[in-house]
Amino acid sequence: MSEKPTVLFVCVHNAGRSQMAAGYLRALAGDDVEVLSAGSAPKDAINPVAIAAMAEEGIDIAGNTPKVLTVDAVRESDVVITMGCGDACPIFPGKRYEDWKLDDPAGQGIEAVRPIRDAIRARVVTLLSELVPV
């Protein structure tokens, strides 16, 4: 792993789970980790309920734009976290891959998205503790 680890969060639409995870890691890691996110079939915009759920945590993801998953993004990353699209992600030797089983917030109300958001936060906190030990 490089001096400053790079983490790529990938979900199908890059509009909910991966954006929330990236938002948390950016907020919690500051400049200690490079954070990327992408989707295998990205939507046009971030899920508004995901934006609202993250705003409750004081994290603004409203200005983000879903991005398409590229081979280069995977190649540049030290850790690749998939959330429901593992088959679409290219595999490179020497990378750390994790598949986080999380419900998709698409089409869900805020009451259903909060537990997904909270589960993502818990996993991001654990990941950060492994990448940047105190």
Backbone as a printed PyTorch tensor [residue, N CA C, xyz], in Angstrom:
tensor([[[  0.8400,  -1.1820,   0.0000],
         [  0.0000,   0.0000,   0.0000],
         [  0.8810,   1.2410,   0.0000]],

        [[  0.4700,   2.2560,  -0.7290],
         [  1.2400,   3.4900,  -0.8200],
         [  1.2300,   4.2360,   0.5090]],

        [[  2.0190,   5.3050,   0.5720],
         [  2.0960,   6.1360,   1.7770],
         [  0.7080,   6.5890,   2.2190]],

        [[ -0.0490,   7.0900,   1.2700],
         [ -1.4190,   7.5370,   1.5210],
         [ -2.3440,   6.5700,   0.7860]],

        [[ -3.0630,   5.7060,   1.5060],
         [ -3.8910,   4.7030,   0.8300],
         [ -5.0280,   5.3340,   0.0350]],

        [[ -5.3810,   4.6750,  -1.0630],
         [ -6.5190,   5.0860,  -1.8860],
         [ -7.5980,   4.0230,  -1.7670]],

        [[ -8.8200,   4.4740,  -1.4580],
         [ -9.9600,   3.5770,  -1.3180],
         [-10.9880,   3.9370,  -2.3750]],

        [[-11.4600,   2.9140,  -3.0890],
         [-12.4990,   3.0740,  -4.1060],
         [-13.7560,   2.3630,  -3.6280]],

        [[-14.8600,   3.1110,  -3.5410],
         [-16.1640,   2.5440,  -3.1980],
         [-16.9650,   2.3990,  -4.4890]],

        [[-17.5060,   1.1910,  -4.7240],
         [-18.2250,   0.9140,  -5.9580],
         [-19.5930,   0.3150,  -5.6500]],

        [[-20.6350,   0.9030,  -6.2380],
         [-21.9540,   0.2700,  -6.2480],
         [-22.5180,   0.4290,  -7.6540]],

        [[-23.6740,  -0.0940,  -7.9000],
         [-24.1940,  -0.1110,  -9.2610],
         [-24.3910,   1.3090,  -9.8040]],

        [[-25.1290,   2.1370,  -9.0610],
         [-25.5080,   3.4490,  -9.5820],
         [-24.6260,   4.5980,  -9.1090]],

        [[-23.7410,   4.3620,  -8.1470],
         [-22.8890,   5.4110,  -7.5750],
         [-23.7350,   6.6170,  -7.1640]],

        [[-24.9100,   6.3250,  -6.6190],
         [-25.8350,   7.3910,  -6.2460],
         [-26.2600,   7.3110,  -4.7800]],

        [[-25.9000,   6.2290,  -4.1040],
         [-26.3500,   6.0460,  -2.7270],
         [-25.2560,   5.5020,  -1.8250]],

        [[-25.1530,   4.1740,  -1.7580],
         [-24.2260,   3.5290,  -0.8160],
         [-22.7810,   3.9860,  -0.9890]],

        [[-22.2790,   3.9370,  -2.2110],
         [-20.8720,   4.3020,  -2.4310],
         [-20.6310,   5.7810,  -2.1530]],

        [[-21.6060,   6.6100,  -2.4420],
         [-21.4630,   8.0420,  -2.1610],
         [-21.4880,   8.3120,  -0.6560]],

        [[-22.3550,   7.6020,   0.0710],
         [-22.3920,   7.7710,   1.5290],
         [-21.0790,   7.3010,   2.1520]],

        [[-20.5800,   6.1480,   1.7030],
         [-19.3190,   5.6230,   2.2260],
         [-18.1730,   6.5850,   1.9450]],

        [[-18.1060,   7.0970,   0.7230],
         [-17.0510,   8.0500,   0.3690],
         [-17.1710,   9.3200,   1.2100]],

        [[-18.3900,   9.7780,   1.4150],
         [-18.6010,  10.9680,   2.2460],
         [-18.1110,  10.7740,   3.6580]],

        [[-18.4230,   9.6290,   4.2480],
         [-17.9380,   9.3350,   5.6020],
         [-16.4230,   9.2560,   5.6500]],

        [[-15.8230,   8.5210,   4.7090],
         [-14.3730,   8.3550,   4.7610],
         [-13.6640,   9.6970,   4.5750]],

        [[-14.1520,  10.5290,   3.6640],
         [-13.5540,  11.8640,   3.4950],
         [-13.6550,  12.6670,   4.7910]],

        [[-14.8240,  12.6170,   5.4270],
         [-15.0470,  13.3890,   6.6490],
         [-14.2030,  12.8750,   7.8100]],

        [[-14.0770,  11.5630,   7.9290],
         [-13.3710,  10.9690,   9.0730],
         [-11.8630,  10.8880,   8.8790]],

        [[-11.4080,  10.7140,   7.6410],
         [ -9.9740,  10.5300,   7.3850],
         [ -9.2540,  11.8250,   7.0500]],

        [[ -9.9960,  12.8210,   6.6140],
         [ -9.3480,  14.0590,   6.2020],
         [ -8.3960,  13.7960,   5.0490]],

        [[ -7.1580,  14.2590,   5.1920],
         [ -6.1650,  14.1010,   4.1310],
         [ -5.3670,  12.8050,   4.2350]],

        [[ -5.7090,  11.9320,   5.1890],
         [ -4.9350,  10.7040,   5.3910],
         [ -5.2370,   9.6120,   4.3640]],

        [[ -6.3660,   9.7300,   3.6620],
         [ -6.7880,   8.7060,   2.7090],
         [ -7.3220,   9.3980,   1.4570]],

        [[ -6.9480,   8.8800,   0.2880],
         [ -7.5210,   9.3340,  -0.9770],
         [ -8.8010,   8.5340,  -1.1890]],

        [[ -9.9090,   9.2150,  -1.4750],
         [-11.2130,   8.5570,  -1.5780],
         [-11.7780,   8.7170,  -2.9830]],

        [[-12.1840,   7.5840,  -3.5750],
         [-12.8170,   7.5630,  -4.8840],
         [-14.1350,   6.8010,  -4.7780]],

        [[-15.0570,   7.0980,  -5.6860],
         [-16.2780,   6.2890,  -5.7760],
         [-16.7100,   6.2330,  -7.2310]],

        [[-17.3960,   5.1450,  -7.5800],
         [-17.8230,   4.9470,  -8.9610],
         [-18.9500,   3.9180,  -8.9980]],

        [[-19.5700,   3.8010, -10.1620],
         [-20.6440,   2.8390, -10.3400],
         [-20.5240,   2.0960, -11.6550]],

        [[-20.9960,   0.8640, -11.6580],
         [-20.9440,   0.0690, -12.8860],
         [-21.9850,   0.5440, -13.8980]],

        [[-23.0670,   1.1640, -13.4190],
         [-24.0960,   1.7580, -14.2900],
         [-24.5950,   3.0260, -13.5990]],

        [[-23.7790,   4.0870, -13.5760],
         [-24.1110,   5.2660, -12.7720],
         [-25.3870,   5.9800, -13.2090]],

        [[-26.0880,   6.5050, -12.2260],
         [-27.2780,   7.3360, -12.4550],
         [-26.8280,   8.7370, -12.8510]],

        [[-27.7940,   9.6010, -13.1100],
         [-27.5020,  10.9810, -13.4800],
         [-27.2380,  11.8740, -12.2730]],

        [[-27.7570,  11.4770, -11.0990],
         [-27.6440,  12.3240,  -9.9140],
         [-27.6130,  11.4620,  -8.6550]],

        [[-27.1520,  12.0680,  -7.5680],
         [-27.1200,  11.3930,  -6.2650],
         [-28.5500,  11.2560,  -5.7430]],

        [[-28.8410,  10.1400,  -5.1080],
         [-30.1390,   9.8780,  -4.4970],
         [-30.4400,  10.9840,  -3.4690]],

        [[-31.5480,  11.7250,  -3.6330],
         [-31.8450,  12.8120,  -2.6980],
         [-32.0500,  12.3490,  -1.2560]],

        [[-32.5260,  11.1310,  -1.0560],
         [-32.7010,  10.6270,   0.3050],
         [-31.3310,  10.3310,   0.9310]],

        [[-30.3800,   9.8440,   0.1360],
         [-29.0100,   9.6500,   0.6380],
         [-28.3970,  10.9960,   1.0080]],

        [[-28.6430,  12.0150,   0.1980],
         [-28.1480,  13.3610,   0.5070],
         [-28.7270,  13.8290,   1.8340]],

        [[-30.0350,  13.6450,   2.0210],
         [-30.6980,  14.0730,   3.2600],
         [-30.1710,  13.2950,   4.4730]],

        [[-29.9860,  11.9950,   4.3100],
         [-29.4950,  11.1670,   5.4220],
         [-28.0910,  11.5890,   5.8390]],

        [[-27.2430,  11.8840,   4.8680],
         [-25.8810,  12.3240,   5.1880],
         [-25.8720,  13.7330,   5.7670]],

        [[-26.7840,  14.5860,   5.3110],
         [-26.8870,  15.9460,   5.8630],
         [-27.2220,  15.8920,   7.3490]],

        [[-28.0040,  14.8920,   7.7540],
         [-28.3040,  14.7140,   9.1830],
         [-27.0310,  14.4620,   9.9870]],

        [[-26.0090,  13.9340,   9.3370],
         [-24.7230,  13.6540,   9.9810],
         [-23.7350,  14.8120,   9.7940]],

        [[-24.1850,  15.8820,   9.1430],
         [-23.3180,  17.0250,   8.9100],
         [-22.3600,  16.8400,   7.7450]],

        [[-22.6710,  15.8930,   6.8470],
         [-21.8130,  15.6160,   5.6940],
         [-22.5880,  15.9400,   4.4230]],

        [[-22.0260,  16.8190,   3.6010],
         [-22.6850,  17.2690,   2.3790],
         [-22.1610,  16.4860,   1.1740]],

        [[-23.0350,  15.6580,   0.5960],
         [-22.6700,  14.9310,  -0.6320],
         [-23.4890,  15.4360,  -1.8190]],

        [[-24.2190,  16.5340,  -1.6220],
         [-25.1240,  17.0450,  -2.6500],
         [-24.3950,  17.4700,  -3.9170]],

        [[-23.1680,  17.9360,  -3.7970],
         [-22.4310,  18.4070,  -4.9660],
         [-21.7150,  17.3070,  -5.7310]],

        [[-21.8080,  16.0770,  -5.2470],
         [-21.1370,  14.9630,  -5.9240],
         [-21.8850,  14.5580,  -7.1880]],

        [[-21.1680,  13.9330,  -8.0960],
         [-21.7520,  13.4460,  -9.3450],
         [-21.3930,  11.9700,  -9.5080]],

        [[-22.3790,  11.1230,  -9.8220],
         [-22.0560,   9.7160, -10.0760],
         [-21.0470,   9.5880, -11.2240]],

        [[-20.0910,   8.6730, -11.0420],
         [-19.0380,   8.4520, -12.0350],
         [-19.0480,   6.9910, -12.4710]],

        [[-18.6200,   6.7710, -13.6990],
         [-18.5530,   5.4140, -14.2140],
         [-17.2770,   4.7300, -13.7090]],

        [[-17.4100,   3.4740, -13.3710],
         [-16.2730,   2.6740, -12.9270],
         [-15.3030,   2.4630, -14.0850]],

        [[-14.0300,   2.7580, -13.8530],
         [-13.0080,   2.5400, -14.8790],
         [-11.9460,   1.5820, -14.3620]],

        [[-11.2800,   0.9370, -15.2760],
         [-10.1750,   0.0530, -14.9210],
         [ -9.0810,   0.8550, -14.2160]],

        [[ -8.8370,   2.0850, -14.6780],
         [ -7.8100,   2.9250, -14.0600],
         [ -8.1270,   3.2220, -12.6000]],

        [[ -9.3940,   3.4820, -12.2830],
         [ -9.7640,   3.7660, -10.8900],
         [ -9.4430,   2.5700,  -9.9980]],

        [[ -9.7150,   1.3710, -10.4890],
         [ -9.4050,   0.1640,  -9.7110],
         [ -7.8900,   0.0000,  -9.6000]],

        [[ -7.1970,   0.1940, -10.6990],
         [ -5.7390,   0.0420, -10.7240],
         [ -5.0670,   1.0020,  -9.7350]],

        [[ -5.5760,   2.2340,  -9.6310],
         [ -4.9880,   3.2540,  -8.7630],
         [ -5.2950,   3.0440,  -7.2850]],

        [[ -6.2410,   2.1750,  -6.9650],
         [ -6.7070,   2.0160,  -5.5930],
         [ -5.9730,   0.8980,  -4.8650]],

        [[ -5.7950,   1.1030,  -3.5680],
         [ -5.2170,   0.0740,  -2.7030],
         [ -6.3080,  -0.8440,  -2.1610]],

        [[ -7.4880,  -0.2510,  -1.8990],
         [ -8.6250,  -0.9850,  -1.3500],
         [ -9.8300,  -0.7070,  -2.2340]],

        [[-10.5300,  -1.7660,  -2.6240],
         [-11.7370,  -1.6400,  -3.4340],
         [-12.8880,  -2.2640,  -2.6490]],

        [[-13.8820,  -1.4260,  -2.3320],
         [-15.0570,  -1.8740,  -1.5990],
         [-16.2250,  -1.8960,  -2.5580]],

        [[-16.7990,  -3.0780,  -2.8000],
         [-17.9640,  -3.1940,  -3.6580],
         [-19.2120,  -3.3530,  -2.7990]],

        [[-20.3240,  -2.8760,  -3.3430],
         [-21.6100,  -2.9460,  -2.6460],
         [-22.6710,  -3.3550,  -3.6550]],

        [[-22.7040,  -4.6290,  -3.9630],
         [-23.7380,  -5.1260,  -4.8620],
         [-23.3550,  -5.1730,  -6.3220]],

        [[-22.0970,  -4.9920,  -6.6520],
         [-21.7060,  -5.0290,  -8.0710],
         [-20.3530,  -5.6990,  -8.2420]],

        [[-20.0140,  -6.6130,  -7.3730],
         [-18.7000,  -7.2330,  -7.3810],
         [-18.2660,  -7.8150,  -8.7080]],

        [[-19.1810,  -8.3920,  -9.4700],
         [-18.8200,  -9.0090, -10.7490],
         [-18.3650,  -7.9930, -11.7850]],

        [[-18.8050,  -6.7460, -11.6520],
         [-18.4640,  -5.7240, -12.6410],
         [-17.0890,  -5.1110, -12.3930]],

        [[-16.4870,  -5.4240, -11.2580],
         [-15.2330,  -4.7900, -10.8670],
         [-14.0390,  -5.6240, -11.3180]],

        [[-13.1120,  -5.0290, -12.0710],
         [-11.9240,  -5.7740, -12.4790],
         [-11.0700,  -6.1540, -11.2680]],

        [[-10.4020,  -7.2730, -11.3520],
         [ -9.5720,  -7.7690, -10.2540],
         [ -8.1030,  -7.6390, -10.6430]],

        [[ -7.3330,  -7.0110,  -9.7660],
         [ -5.8930,  -6.8790,  -9.9520],
         [ -5.1860,  -7.5100,  -8.7540]],

        [[ -4.1330,  -8.2770,  -8.9820],
         [ -3.3880,  -8.8720,  -7.8800],
         [ -2.8240,  -7.7960,  -6.9540]],

        [[ -2.7950,  -8.1070,  -5.6750],
         [ -2.1980,  -7.2070,  -4.7020],
         [ -3.1450,  -6.1670,  -4.1340]],

        [[ -4.3620,  -6.1010,  -4.6330],
         [ -5.3600,  -5.1630,  -4.1070],
         [ -6.1560,  -5.8440,  -3.0050]],

        [[ -6.6420,  -5.0510,  -2.0900],
         [ -7.5440,  -5.5590,  -1.0650],
         [ -8.9700,  -5.3150,  -1.5450]],

        [[ -9.7490,  -6.3820,  -1.6150],
         [-11.1430,  -6.2950,  -2.0490],
         [-12.0570,  -6.7130,  -0.9070]],

        [[-13.1430,  -5.9610,  -0.7250],
         [-14.1870,  -6.3350,   0.2280],
         [-15.5250,  -6.1130,  -0.4500]],

        [[-16.4780,  -6.9880,  -0.1710],
         [-17.8390,  -6.7920,  -0.6640],
         [-18.7290,  -6.5730,   0.5510]],

        [[-19.2680,  -5.3770,   0.6710],
         [-20.1440,  -5.0340,   1.7860],
         [-21.5830,  -5.3030,   1.3790]],

        [[-22.2140,  -6.2400,   2.0660],
         [-23.6150,  -6.5640,   1.8150],
         [-24.4810,  -5.5370,   2.5360]],

        [[-25.0620,  -4.6310,   1.7560],
         [-25.9000,  -3.5620,   2.2930],
         [-27.1280,  -3.4030,   1.4140]],

        [[-28.2540,  -3.0920,   2.0270],
         [-29.4580,  -2.8350,   1.2430],
         [-29.2370,  -1.6070,   0.3690]],

        [[-29.8970,  -1.5920,  -0.7700],
         [-29.8260,  -0.4650,  -1.6940],
         [-30.8200,   0.6000,  -1.2370]],

        [[-30.3610,   1.8330,  -1.0280],
         [-31.2880,   2.8900,  -0.5970],
         [-32.2000,   3.4220,  -1.7100]],

        [[-31.9760,   3.0140,  -2.9480],
         [-32.7860,   3.5100,  -4.0660],
         [-34.2670,   3.2300,  -3.8230]],

        [[-35.0800,   4.2640,  -3.9590],
         [-36.5210,   4.1150,  -3.8060],
         [-37.0000,   4.0170,  -2.3750]],

        [[-36.1020,   4.1140,  -1.4140],
         [-36.4500,   4.0010,   0.0020],
         [-36.6720,   5.3860,   0.6100]],

        [[-37.4590,   5.4350,   1.6640],
         [-37.6580,   6.6650,   2.4300],
         [-36.5400,   6.8500,   3.4390]],

        [[-36.5070,   7.9990,   4.0630],
         [-35.4330,   8.3270,   5.0070],
         [-35.3660,   7.3460,   6.1790]],

        [[-36.5250,   6.8530,   6.6370],
         [-36.5380,   5.9040,   7.7610],
         [-35.8170,   4.6060,   7.4000]],

        [[-35.8940,   4.1900,   6.1490],
         [-35.2130,   2.9710,   5.6970],
         [-33.7480,   3.2350,   5.3790]],

        [[-33.4200,   4.4520,   4.9960],
         [-32.0440,   4.7760,   4.6060],
         [-31.1460,   5.0180,   5.8190]],

        [[-31.6990,   5.5250,   6.9060],
         [-30.8700,   5.7930,   8.1020],
         [-30.1120,   4.5580,   8.5880]],

        [[-30.7520,   3.3850,   8.7090],
         [-29.9900,   2.2070,   9.1490],
         [-28.9010,   1.7950,   8.1560]],

        [[-29.1470,   1.9880,   6.8640],
         [-28.1230,   1.6960,   5.8510],
         [-26.9530,   2.6460,   6.0510]],

        [[-27.2670,   3.9240,   6.2070],
         [-26.2380,   4.9410,   6.4550],
         [-25.4160,   4.5950,   7.7060]],

        [[-26.0990,   4.2120,   8.7670],
         [-25.4050,   3.9050,  10.0170],
         [-24.5150,   2.6670,   9.8930]],

        [[-24.9790,   1.6710,   9.1270],
         [-24.1630,   0.4770,   8.8790],
         [-22.9260,   0.8380,   8.0660]],

        [[-23.0970,   1.7260,   7.0880],
         [-21.9550,   2.1790,   6.2880],
         [-20.9580,   2.8960,   7.1790]],

        [[-21.4360,   3.7730,   8.0450],
         [-20.5360,   4.5150,   8.9410],
         [-19.7130,   3.5520,   9.7940]],

        [[-20.3600,   2.5540,  10.3670],
         [-19.6510,   1.5950,  11.2230],
         [-18.5570,   0.8780,  10.4340]],

        [[-18.8490,   0.4820,   9.1990],
         [-17.8450,  -0.2060,   8.3830],
         [-16.7120,   0.7230,   7.9790]],

        [[-17.0430,   1.9820,   7.6930],
         [-16.0120,   2.9560,   7.3350],
         [-15.0880,   3.2170,   8.5250]],

        [[-15.6510,   3.3190,   9.7140],
         [-14.8340,   3.5250,  10.9130],
         [-13.8620,   2.3630,  11.0960]],

        [[-14.3430,   1.1400,  10.9290],
         [-13.4760,  -0.0400,  11.0350],
         [-12.3960,  -0.0170,   9.9650]],

        [[-12.7740,   0.2660,   8.7200],
         [-11.8210,   0.3300,   7.6200],
         [-10.7500,   1.3740,   7.9030]],

        [[-11.1630,   2.5340,   8.3530],
         [-10.2090,   3.6100,   8.6320],
         [ -9.2220,   3.2070,   9.7320]],

        [[ -9.7010,   2.5190,  10.7400],
         [ -8.8130,   2.0770,  11.8270],
         [ -7.7580,   1.0870,  11.3290]],

        [[ -8.0980,   0.3340,  10.2830],
         [ -7.1490,  -0.6100,   9.6970],
         [ -6.1650,   0.0770,   8.7630]],

        [[ -6.6170,   1.1220,   8.0750],
         [ -5.7640,   1.8110,   7.1010],
         [ -4.8260,   2.8280,   7.7400]],

        [[ -5.3150,   3.5160,   8.7490],
         [ -4.5720,   4.5840,   9.3930],
         [ -4.6120,   4.3500,  10.8990]],

        [[ -3.7930,   3.4070,  11.3930],
         [ -3.7970,   3.1330,  12.8210],
         [ -3.3720,   4.3770,  13.6090]],

        [[ -4.0170,   4.5440,  14.7550],
         [ -3.7230,   5.7170,  15.5920],
         [ -2.4090,   5.5540,  16.3190]]])
